[in-house]
Amino acid sequence: MKSTSTPQVPPGSPASPFPSSAPLSPPETKPDLAPIATVLDPHAALQESGLPPAAVMMNLTTGALVLSRCLFVAAELGLSDLLRDGPRPVSALAAAVDASEDALYRVLRALASAGIFREEPGHRFALTPLAETLCTDVPGSLRSWVRYGSSEWQWSNWAPILGTIRNGKTVHENVHKKSFFAWYAEHPAYSASFDAAMSAGAKMLHPIVVSAYDFSKLRSLVDIGGGTGALLAAILEANPHLHGTLLDQPSVIARARAEGTLAAPGLAERAELVAGDFFTSVPAGHDAYLLKWILHDWTDEECLRILRACRAAAAPGSMLLIVEMLVPPGNGPALAKMMDVCMLALTGGRERTAEEFTALLRAAGFELRRVIPTPSPYSMIEACAV
Ligand code: SAH
């Protein structure tokens, strides 16, 4: 392994870059995102590479496709785990994963050209900070995120994208005739892969959310659609005075009880688990209501139903805390703009601008107080029940 020393800047902490790749790197090493940015960001490519636009376009079309699938190969075969103890020749890697040495070499060479792995003399490959994020069981691991996000399944979801652009309906509605979440509920293998990907992404944000907001002034908080309670547990651990309620669908609350995330001593007596439907009602009378990664899954009309249920439960002066990406104005690159197209194609939701959140909140009886930026693509929106 390159380094097992504890990084000075904890992965995912507010001081670290996002996504953090600190776990195996010396603390002073910043991940070099420039190569991948050049492939994925047309602005950087155009402005910094000096290539003519047609060359950039070819790179973007072919490069993005190939990179996504090569990342999947690396994540699926667990190549980063095999390099944790140091660089290895591609022949050893190919033998370990039962692959063609020539094919694997060409994939690794392509990945190395984007800063993912580094080729050394003698057809040997080493980890880079980006490749380290594909290790299993390291803080900030994105292996399950890539295994889901670049999988055959995910690619098949994007194949019928033109249908979505024509009629505005999701791929799931057009192809499977049912919503994203309804389809997943019937396909446990895919939903397990989806859950693993989401919790890998979510874990990185926990310390960021915990330190982005001053929870000390609150006595009680409800995490609405809080999954199995990992974020609520992190917030309660950092705020020993706070009481928390987890609200989610009955099947998820059953899983939360089985996993026992909120059952640890010191938490159990301050935590309540509630099975329910956030479109209908949420627990009343609490100081704050948290909606993380909820509203972007839904249309404006559906969001209004969720927000009105919150408003019916919240006394005037109660806080609503929303954690989402905000779509920035202008032509600059933003993950929110890419994720917004994912929402268009998959869930039928959308990423929103600050103005769009302001209008939605106002229509539901909340006043947006402030937007708290975090050292990640996500912001926390604080709104007050009026
Ligand atoms: N807040 C968590 C989970 C976000 S995923 C996180 O940030 O990681 C969306 C969550 O909404 C899932 O846990 C899902 O079970 C929950 N959910 C979906 N529909 C719901 C409903 N009608 N009522 C309550 N929870 C719901």
Short mmCIF file of C-alpha atoms and ligand atoms in Angstrom, two decimals:
data_model
loop_
_atom_site.label_atom_id
_atom_site.label_comp_id
_atom_site.label_asym_id
_atom_site.label_seq_id
_atom_site.Cartn_x
_atom_site.Cartn_y
_atom_site.Cartn_z
CA MET A 1 0.00 0.00 0.00
CA LYS A 2 1.29 3.47 -0.77
CA SER A 3 0.51 4.94 2.58
CA THR A 4 -1.55 3.87 5.54
CA SER A 5 -0.88 6.97 7.59
CA THR A 6 -3.89 8.93 8.73
CA PRO A 7 -4.28 11.92 6.46
CA GLN A 8 -4.15 15.30 8.22
CA VAL A 9 -7.20 16.37 6.28
CA PRO A 10 -9.86 13.68 6.76
CA PRO A 11 -11.39 12.50 3.49
CA GLY A 12 -14.58 14.38 2.80
CA SER A 13 -13.91 16.98 5.50
CA PRO A 14 -14.77 20.58 4.66
CA ALA A 15 -11.11 21.33 4.05
CA SER A 16 -10.65 18.55 1.53
CA PRO A 17 -11.39 18.51 -2.17
CA PHE A 18 -14.48 16.62 -3.36
CA PRO A 19 -14.58 13.81 -4.09
CA SER A 20 -11.68 13.24 -1.73
CA SER A 21 -9.05 10.77 -2.71
CA ALA A 22 -7.02 11.37 0.42
CA PRO A 23 -7.40 7.90 2.00
CA LEU A 24 -4.26 6.37 0.56
CA SER A 25 -2.42 9.53 -0.42
CA PRO A 26 0.05 11.54 1.59
CA PRO A 27 -1.86 14.56 2.91
CA GLU A 28 0.03 17.04 0.79
CA THR A 29 -0.87 15.22 -2.46
CA LYS A 30 -3.75 16.88 -4.27
CA PRO A 31 -5.47 14.68 -6.86
CA ASP A 32 -4.55 15.86 -10.31
CA LEU A 33 -7.94 16.31 -11.88
CA ALA A 34 -6.59 18.16 -14.89
CA PRO A 35 -6.36 15.18 -17.26
CA ILE A 36 -9.91 13.99 -16.64
CA ALA A 37 -11.19 17.57 -16.74
CA THR A 38 -9.61 17.95 -20.15
CA VAL A 39 -11.55 14.94 -21.39
CA LEU A 40 -14.88 15.83 -19.81
CA ASP A 41 -14.93 19.61 -19.74
CA PRO A 42 -15.23 21.18 -23.18
CA HIS A 43 -14.37 24.60 -21.79
CA ALA A 44 -11.09 23.48 -20.29
CA ALA A 45 -10.33 21.47 -23.39
CA LEU A 46 -11.06 24.33 -25.73
CA GLN A 47 -9.37 27.02 -23.71
CA GLU A 48 -6.33 25.15 -22.50
CA SER A 49 -5.52 22.49 -25.06
CA GLY A 50 -5.29 24.79 -28.06
CA LEU A 51 -6.89 22.01 -30.12
CA PRO A 52 -9.29 23.02 -32.87
CA PRO A 53 -12.97 22.56 -31.90
CA ALA A 54 -13.41 19.53 -34.20
CA ALA A 55 -10.59 17.70 -32.44
CA VAL A 56 -12.08 18.52 -29.05
CA MET A 57 -15.45 17.25 -30.23
CA MET A 58 -13.99 13.92 -31.35
CA ASN A 59 -12.23 13.59 -28.03
CA LEU A 60 -15.39 14.34 -26.10
CA THR A 61 -17.56 11.90 -28.03
CA THR A 62 -15.20 8.96 -28.16
CA GLY A 63 -13.18 9.78 -25.06
CA ALA A 64 -16.16 10.08 -22.73
CA LEU A 65 -17.71 6.83 -23.94
CA VAL A 66 -14.48 4.84 -23.73
CA LEU A 67 -13.48 6.34 -20.41
CA SER A 68 -16.79 5.44 -18.78
CA ARG A 69 -16.59 1.81 -19.87
CA CYS A 70 -12.88 1.48 -19.01
CA LEU A 71 -13.65 2.84 -15.55
CA PHE A 72 -16.28 0.14 -15.23
CA VAL A 73 -13.73 -2.53 -16.22
CA ALA A 74 -11.28 -1.26 -13.60
CA ALA A 75 -13.95 -1.07 -10.87
CA GLU A 76 -15.61 -4.38 -11.72
CA LEU A 77 -12.31 -6.29 -11.83
CA GLY A 78 -11.05 -4.63 -8.65
CA LEU A 79 -7.79 -3.52 -10.29
CA SER A 80 -7.14 -0.76 -7.73
CA ASP A 81 -7.27 -3.23 -4.85
CA LEU A 82 -4.61 -5.29 -6.62
CA LEU A 83 -2.29 -2.27 -6.70
CA ARG A 84 -2.63 -1.18 -3.08
CA ASP A 85 0.69 -2.75 -2.13
CA GLY A 86 2.54 -1.07 -4.99
CA PRO A 87 2.94 -1.09 -8.77
CA ARG A 88 2.55 -4.43 -10.58
CA PRO A 89 3.17 -5.59 -14.15
CA VAL A 90 0.11 -5.92 -16.31
CA SER A 91 0.90 -9.64 -16.77
CA ALA A 92 0.33 -10.20 -13.02
CA LEU A 93 -2.86 -8.16 -13.06
CA ALA A 94 -4.19 -10.06 -16.08
CA ALA A 95 -3.44 -13.40 -14.41
CA ALA A 96 -5.13 -12.28 -11.18
CA VAL A 97 -8.38 -11.25 -12.88
CA ASP A 98 -8.38 -13.85 -15.67
CA ALA A 99 -8.07 -11.28 -18.48
CA SER A 100 -6.22 -10.97 -21.77
CA GLU A 101 -2.91 -9.25 -21.00
CA ASP A 102 -2.98 -7.24 -24.23
CA ALA A 103 -6.59 -6.09 -23.72
CA LEU A 104 -5.99 -5.14 -20.11
CA TYR A 105 -2.80 -3.26 -21.00
CA ARG A 106 -4.66 -1.16 -23.58
CA VAL A 107 -7.46 -0.33 -21.15
CA LEU A 108 -5.00 0.68 -18.42
CA ARG A 109 -2.98 2.79 -20.87
CA ALA A 110 -6.16 4.62 -21.89
CA LEU A 111 -7.13 5.17 -18.25
CA ALA A 112 -3.63 6.39 -17.43
CA SER A 113 -4.00 9.00 -20.17
CA ALA A 114 -6.82 10.49 -18.07
CA GLY A 115 -4.88 10.39 -14.79
CA ILE A 116 -6.45 7.12 -13.63
CA PHE A 117 -3.50 4.74 -12.95
CA ARG A 118 0.04 5.56 -14.03
CA GLU A 119 2.13 3.47 -16.38
CA GLU A 120 5.72 2.86 -15.27
CA PRO A 121 8.56 1.24 -17.22
CA GLY A 122 8.12 -2.46 -17.99
CA HIS A 123 4.36 -2.37 -18.53
CA ARG A 124 3.84 -1.84 -14.81
CA PHE A 125 0.93 0.17 -13.44
CA ALA A 126 0.60 2.15 -10.23
CA LEU A 127 -2.25 3.81 -8.36
CA THR A 128 -2.87 7.53 -8.72
CA PRO A 129 -5.17 9.54 -6.43
CA LEU A 130 -8.02 9.05 -8.91
CA ALA A 131 -7.37 5.30 -9.16
CA GLU A 132 -7.34 5.06 -5.35
CA THR A 133 -11.00 6.03 -5.24
CA LEU A 134 -11.73 2.66 -6.94
CA CYS A 135 -10.27 0.70 -4.01
CA THR A 136 -12.83 -1.19 -1.91
CA ASP A 137 -13.25 -0.38 1.76
CA VAL A 138 -11.29 2.84 1.91
CA PRO A 139 -12.89 6.00 3.19
CA GLY A 140 -14.37 7.77 0.21
CA SER A 141 -14.39 4.63 -1.96
CA LEU A 142 -16.31 5.17 -5.19
CA ARG A 143 -15.92 1.62 -6.46
CA SER A 144 -19.61 0.76 -6.06
CA TRP A 145 -20.56 4.15 -7.55
CA VAL A 146 -18.60 3.36 -10.72
CA ARG A 147 -19.78 -0.27 -10.85
CA TYR A 148 -23.36 1.04 -10.89
CA GLY A 149 -22.93 4.27 -12.82
CA SER A 150 -20.93 2.83 -15.73
CA SER A 151 -22.58 -0.61 -15.78
CA GLU A 152 -24.21 -2.28 -18.78
CA TRP A 153 -27.50 -1.65 -17.06
CA GLN A 154 -26.87 2.08 -16.79
CA TRP A 155 -25.70 2.21 -20.41
CA SER A 156 -28.89 0.48 -21.55
CA ASN A 157 -30.83 3.19 -19.70
CA TRP A 158 -29.17 5.85 -21.81
CA ALA A 159 -29.66 4.13 -25.16
CA PRO A 160 -33.26 5.36 -25.63
CA ILE A 161 -32.46 8.97 -24.62
CA LEU A 162 -33.97 10.44 -27.79
CA GLY A 163 -37.40 9.18 -26.74
CA THR A 164 -37.03 11.14 -23.50
CA ILE A 165 -36.04 14.28 -25.37
CA ARG A 166 -39.06 13.94 -27.66
CA ASN A 167 -41.76 13.31 -25.05
CA GLY A 168 -40.09 14.50 -21.82
CA LYS A 169 -40.82 11.20 -20.07
CA THR A 170 -38.14 9.16 -18.37
CA VAL A 171 -36.51 6.17 -20.00
CA HIS A 172 -38.15 4.03 -17.32
CA GLU A 173 -41.61 5.32 -18.21
CA ASN A 174 -40.98 4.96 -21.95
CA VAL A 175 -39.36 1.51 -21.84
CA HIS A 176 -40.59 -0.19 -18.67
CA LYS A 177 -43.89 1.69 -18.34
CA LYS A 178 -43.21 2.41 -14.70
CA SER A 179 -41.29 4.86 -12.57
CA PHE A 180 -37.63 4.50 -11.67
CA PHE A 181 -38.34 3.67 -8.02
CA ALA A 182 -41.22 1.28 -8.84
CA TRP A 183 -38.97 -0.60 -11.30
CA TYR A 184 -36.18 -0.85 -8.75
CA ALA A 185 -38.56 -2.12 -6.08
CA GLU A 186 -39.22 -5.12 -8.38
CA HIS A 187 -35.55 -5.78 -9.22
CA PRO A 188 -33.62 -6.47 -6.02
CA ALA A 189 -30.24 -7.13 -7.69
CA TYR A 190 -30.24 -3.78 -9.45
CA SER A 191 -31.62 -1.97 -6.44
CA ALA A 192 -28.85 -3.44 -4.25
CA SER A 193 -26.30 -2.07 -6.74
CA PHE A 194 -28.12 1.30 -6.74
CA ASP A 195 -28.21 1.39 -2.91
CA ALA A 196 -24.50 0.57 -2.68
CA ALA A 197 -23.68 3.34 -5.16
CA MET A 198 -25.85 5.89 -3.37
CA SER A 199 -24.48 5.07 0.05
CA ALA A 200 -20.90 5.35 -1.28
CA GLY A 201 -21.74 8.81 -2.62
CA ALA A 202 -23.69 9.74 0.52
CA LYS A 203 -20.95 8.74 2.97
CA MET A 204 -18.57 11.31 1.51
CA LEU A 205 -21.06 14.04 2.30
CA HIS A 206 -21.78 13.18 5.94
CA PRO A 207 -18.90 15.13 7.50
CA ILE A 208 -19.59 17.98 5.11
CA VAL A 209 -23.26 18.23 6.14
CA VAL A 210 -22.42 17.82 9.84
CA SER A 211 -19.99 20.73 9.79
CA ALA A 212 -21.87 22.96 7.31
CA TYR A 213 -24.64 23.82 9.74
CA ASP A 214 -24.84 24.91 13.36
CA PHE A 215 -27.16 22.26 14.81
CA SER A 216 -26.46 23.46 18.38
CA LYS A 217 -29.44 25.79 18.38
CA LEU A 218 -31.88 22.98 17.52
CA ARG A 219 -33.47 20.54 19.98
CA SER A 220 -34.98 18.14 17.44
CA LEU A 221 -34.60 17.31 13.77
CA VAL A 222 -36.42 15.00 11.34
CA ASP A 223 -34.46 13.46 8.45
CA ILE A 224 -37.15 13.04 5.81
CA GLY A 225 -36.41 10.18 3.41
CA GLY A 226 -33.27 9.64 5.47
CA GLY A 227 -32.64 6.11 4.20
CA THR A 228 -31.28 3.79 6.88
CA GLY A 229 -30.16 6.65 9.11
CA ALA A 230 -26.41 6.98 8.56
CA LEU A 231 -26.51 10.77 8.15
CA LEU A 232 -28.86 11.24 11.11
CA ALA A 233 -26.51 9.10 13.23
CA ALA A 234 -23.56 11.30 12.22
CA ILE A 235 -25.49 14.47 13.10
CA LEU A 236 -26.64 13.09 16.47
CA GLU A 237 -23.12 11.89 17.31
CA ALA A 238 -21.72 15.37 16.69
CA ASN A 239 -24.57 17.03 18.64
CA PRO A 240 -25.14 15.13 21.89
CA HIS A 241 -28.03 17.39 22.94
CA LEU A 242 -30.07 16.77 19.77
CA HIS A 243 -33.04 14.41 19.30
CA GLY A 244 -33.59 12.95 15.85
CA THR A 245 -36.40 11.27 13.93
CA LEU A 246 -35.83 9.17 10.83
CA LEU A 247 -38.73 9.05 8.37
CA ASP A 248 -38.71 6.73 5.37
CA GLN A 249 -40.78 4.11 3.60
CA PRO A 250 -41.77 1.07 5.69
CA SER A 251 -39.36 -1.29 3.89
CA VAL A 252 -36.45 1.12 4.44
CA ILE A 253 -37.31 1.69 8.11
CA ALA A 254 -37.39 -2.09 8.57
CA ARG A 255 -33.89 -2.23 7.06
CA ALA A 256 -32.77 0.66 9.30
CA ARG A 257 -33.93 -1.28 12.37
CA ALA A 258 -32.19 -4.43 11.17
CA GLU A 259 -28.93 -2.56 10.47
CA GLY A 260 -29.15 -0.83 13.86
CA THR A 261 -27.50 2.39 12.67
CA LEU A 262 -29.41 4.42 15.26
CA ALA A 263 -29.42 1.75 17.96
CA ALA A 264 -25.95 2.38 19.41
CA PRO A 265 -25.72 3.44 23.05
CA GLY A 266 -25.86 7.21 23.24
CA LEU A 267 -28.00 7.37 20.10
CA ALA A 268 -30.89 4.96 20.74
CA GLU A 269 -32.43 7.09 23.49
CA ARG A 270 -32.34 10.19 21.24
CA ALA A 271 -33.52 8.59 18.01
CA GLU A 272 -36.94 7.61 16.77
CA LEU A 273 -37.72 5.67 13.58
CA VAL A 274 -40.96 6.38 11.77
CA ALA A 275 -42.34 4.51 8.73
CA GLY A 276 -44.43 6.79 6.55
CA ASP A 277 -45.05 8.55 3.27
CA PHE A 278 -43.58 12.03 2.87
CA PHE A 279 -46.25 12.94 0.33
CA THR A 280 -48.91 12.51 3.01
CA SER A 281 -47.55 13.60 6.37
CA VAL A 282 -44.34 13.97 8.36
CA PRO A 283 -43.87 14.04 12.17
CA ALA A 284 -45.10 17.34 13.61
CA GLY A 285 -43.63 19.83 16.04
CA HIS A 286 -39.88 19.53 15.47
CA ASP A 287 -37.35 22.36 15.26
CA ALA A 288 -35.96 21.36 11.86
CA TYR A 289 -36.71 19.17 8.85
CA LEU A 290 -33.90 17.87 6.67
CA LEU A 291 -34.36 16.89 3.01
CA LYS A 292 -31.13 15.55 1.56
CA TRP A 293 -31.15 14.23 -1.98
CA ILE A 294 -34.96 14.12 -2.00
CA LEU A 295 -36.31 17.05 -3.99
CA HIS A 296 -34.12 16.44 -7.06
CA ASP A 297 -35.87 13.09 -7.58
CA TRP A 298 -39.26 14.72 -8.12
CA THR A 299 -41.16 17.12 -10.39
CA ASP A 300 -42.16 20.56 -9.12
CA GLU A 301 -45.70 19.34 -8.40
CA GLU A 302 -44.42 16.36 -6.42
CA CYS A 303 -41.93 18.57 -4.55
CA LEU A 304 -44.76 20.89 -3.58
CA ARG A 305 -46.66 17.95 -2.07
CA ILE A 306 -43.57 16.98 -0.02
CA LEU A 307 -42.88 20.57 1.04
CA ARG A 308 -46.52 21.20 1.98
CA ALA A 309 -46.50 18.06 4.16
CA CYS A 310 -43.41 19.51 5.86
CA ARG A 311 -45.06 22.89 6.26
CA ALA A 312 -48.17 21.31 7.81
CA ALA A 313 -45.91 19.63 10.38
CA ALA A 314 -43.65 22.61 11.09
CA ALA A 315 -44.55 25.39 13.51
CA PRO A 316 -43.79 28.94 12.30
CA GLY A 317 -40.09 29.57 12.82
CA SER A 318 -39.13 25.90 12.29
CA MET A 319 -36.27 25.34 9.90
CA LEU A 320 -36.20 23.40 6.67
CA LEU A 321 -32.74 22.27 5.56
CA ILE A 322 -32.28 21.09 1.98
CA VAL A 323 -29.08 19.50 0.70
CA GLU A 324 -28.88 19.54 -3.11
CA MET A 325 -26.69 20.84 -5.92
CA LEU A 326 -27.67 24.25 -7.23
CA VAL A 327 -27.54 24.87 -10.97
CA PRO A 328 -25.36 27.96 -11.36
CA PRO A 329 -26.10 30.66 -13.92
CA GLY A 330 -23.92 31.03 -16.99
CA ASN A 331 -22.07 28.66 -19.26
CA GLY A 332 -19.48 27.39 -16.80
CA PRO A 333 -19.04 23.67 -16.11
CA ALA A 334 -21.12 22.29 -13.22
CA LEU A 335 -21.83 18.74 -12.09
CA ALA A 336 -25.39 19.95 -11.38
CA LYS A 337 -25.98 20.44 -15.11
CA MET A 338 -24.87 16.87 -15.85
CA MET A 339 -26.81 15.40 -12.92
CA ASP A 340 -29.87 17.32 -14.08
CA VAL A 341 -29.87 15.36 -17.34
CA CYS A 342 -29.59 12.13 -15.30
CA MET A 343 -32.70 13.18 -13.42
CA LEU A 344 -34.45 14.02 -16.69
CA ALA A 345 -33.69 10.60 -18.16
CA LEU A 346 -34.02 8.42 -15.06
CA THR A 347 -36.19 9.65 -12.20
CA GLY A 348 -38.14 12.46 -13.84
CA GLY A 349 -36.81 14.94 -11.29
CA ARG A 350 -34.49 17.88 -11.88
CA GLU A 351 -31.64 19.90 -10.39
CA ARG A 352 -32.71 23.47 -9.68
CA THR A 353 -31.40 27.02 -9.55
CA ALA A 354 -31.54 29.08 -6.35
CA GLU A 355 -34.42 31.04 -7.90
CA GLU A 356 -36.36 27.85 -8.61
CA PHE A 357 -35.90 26.70 -5.00
CA THR A 358 -36.98 30.13 -3.74
CA ALA A 359 -40.22 29.93 -5.74
CA LEU A 360 -40.99 26.32 -4.72
CA LEU A 361 -40.36 27.08 -1.07
CA ARG A 362 -42.48 30.22 -1.13
CA ALA A 363 -45.37 28.34 -2.74
CA ALA A 364 -45.23 25.83 0.14
CA GLY A 365 -45.07 28.43 2.95
CA PHE A 366 -41.32 28.60 3.55
CA GLU A 367 -38.96 31.57 3.12
CA LEU A 368 -35.45 30.83 1.83
CA ARG A 369 -33.06 32.37 4.39
CA ARG A 370 -29.62 31.56 3.02
CA VAL A 371 -27.65 29.21 0.82
CA ILE A 372 -24.67 27.70 2.61
CA PRO A 373 -22.02 26.55 0.15
CA THR A 374 -19.93 23.50 1.10
CA PRO A 375 -16.55 22.27 -0.17
CA SER A 376 -18.45 19.93 -2.49
CA PRO A 377 -20.84 20.39 -5.42
CA TYR A 378 -23.66 20.44 -2.84
CA SER A 379 -25.18 23.39 -0.99
CA MET A 380 -27.33 23.54 2.09
CA ILE A 381 -30.41 25.70 1.76
CA GLU A 382 -31.85 27.04 5.01
CA ALA A 383 -35.52 28.04 4.87
CA CYS A 384 -37.91 29.09 7.61
CA ALA A 385 -41.59 28.21 8.01
CA VAL A 386 -43.59 31.44 7.75
N1 SAH B 1 -31.63 11.15 2.25
C1 SAH B 1 -30.90 9.95 1.92
C2 SAH B 1 -31.62 9.06 0.90
C3 SAH B 1 -31.95 9.74 -0.39
S1 SAH B 1 -32.64 8.58 -1.57
C4 SAH B 1 -29.51 10.30 1.43
O1 SAH B 1 -29.22 11.47 1.25
O2 SAH B 1 -28.71 9.39 1.23
C5 SAH B 1 -34.37 8.96 -1.45
C6 SAH B 1 -35.04 8.38 -0.18
O3 SAH B 1 -36.41 8.74 -0.22
C7 SAH B 1 -34.98 6.86 -0.12
O4 SAH B 1 -34.49 6.45 1.14
C8 SAH B 1 -36.44 6.46 -0.31
O5 SAH B 1 -36.81 5.26 0.37
C9 SAH B 1 -37.16 7.65 0.28
N2 SAH B 1 -38.55 7.76 -0.19
C10 SAH B 1 -39.00 7.66 -1.46
N3 SAH B 1 -40.32 7.84 -1.50
C11 SAH B 1 -40.72 8.07 -0.20
C12 SAH B 1 -41.98 8.36 0.40
N4 SAH B 1 -43.09 8.45 -0.34
N5 SAH B 1 -42.02 8.55 1.75
C13 SAH B 1 -40.89 8.48 2.49
N6 SAH B 1 -39.66 8.23 1.97
C14 SAH B 1 -39.59 8.02 0.65
#
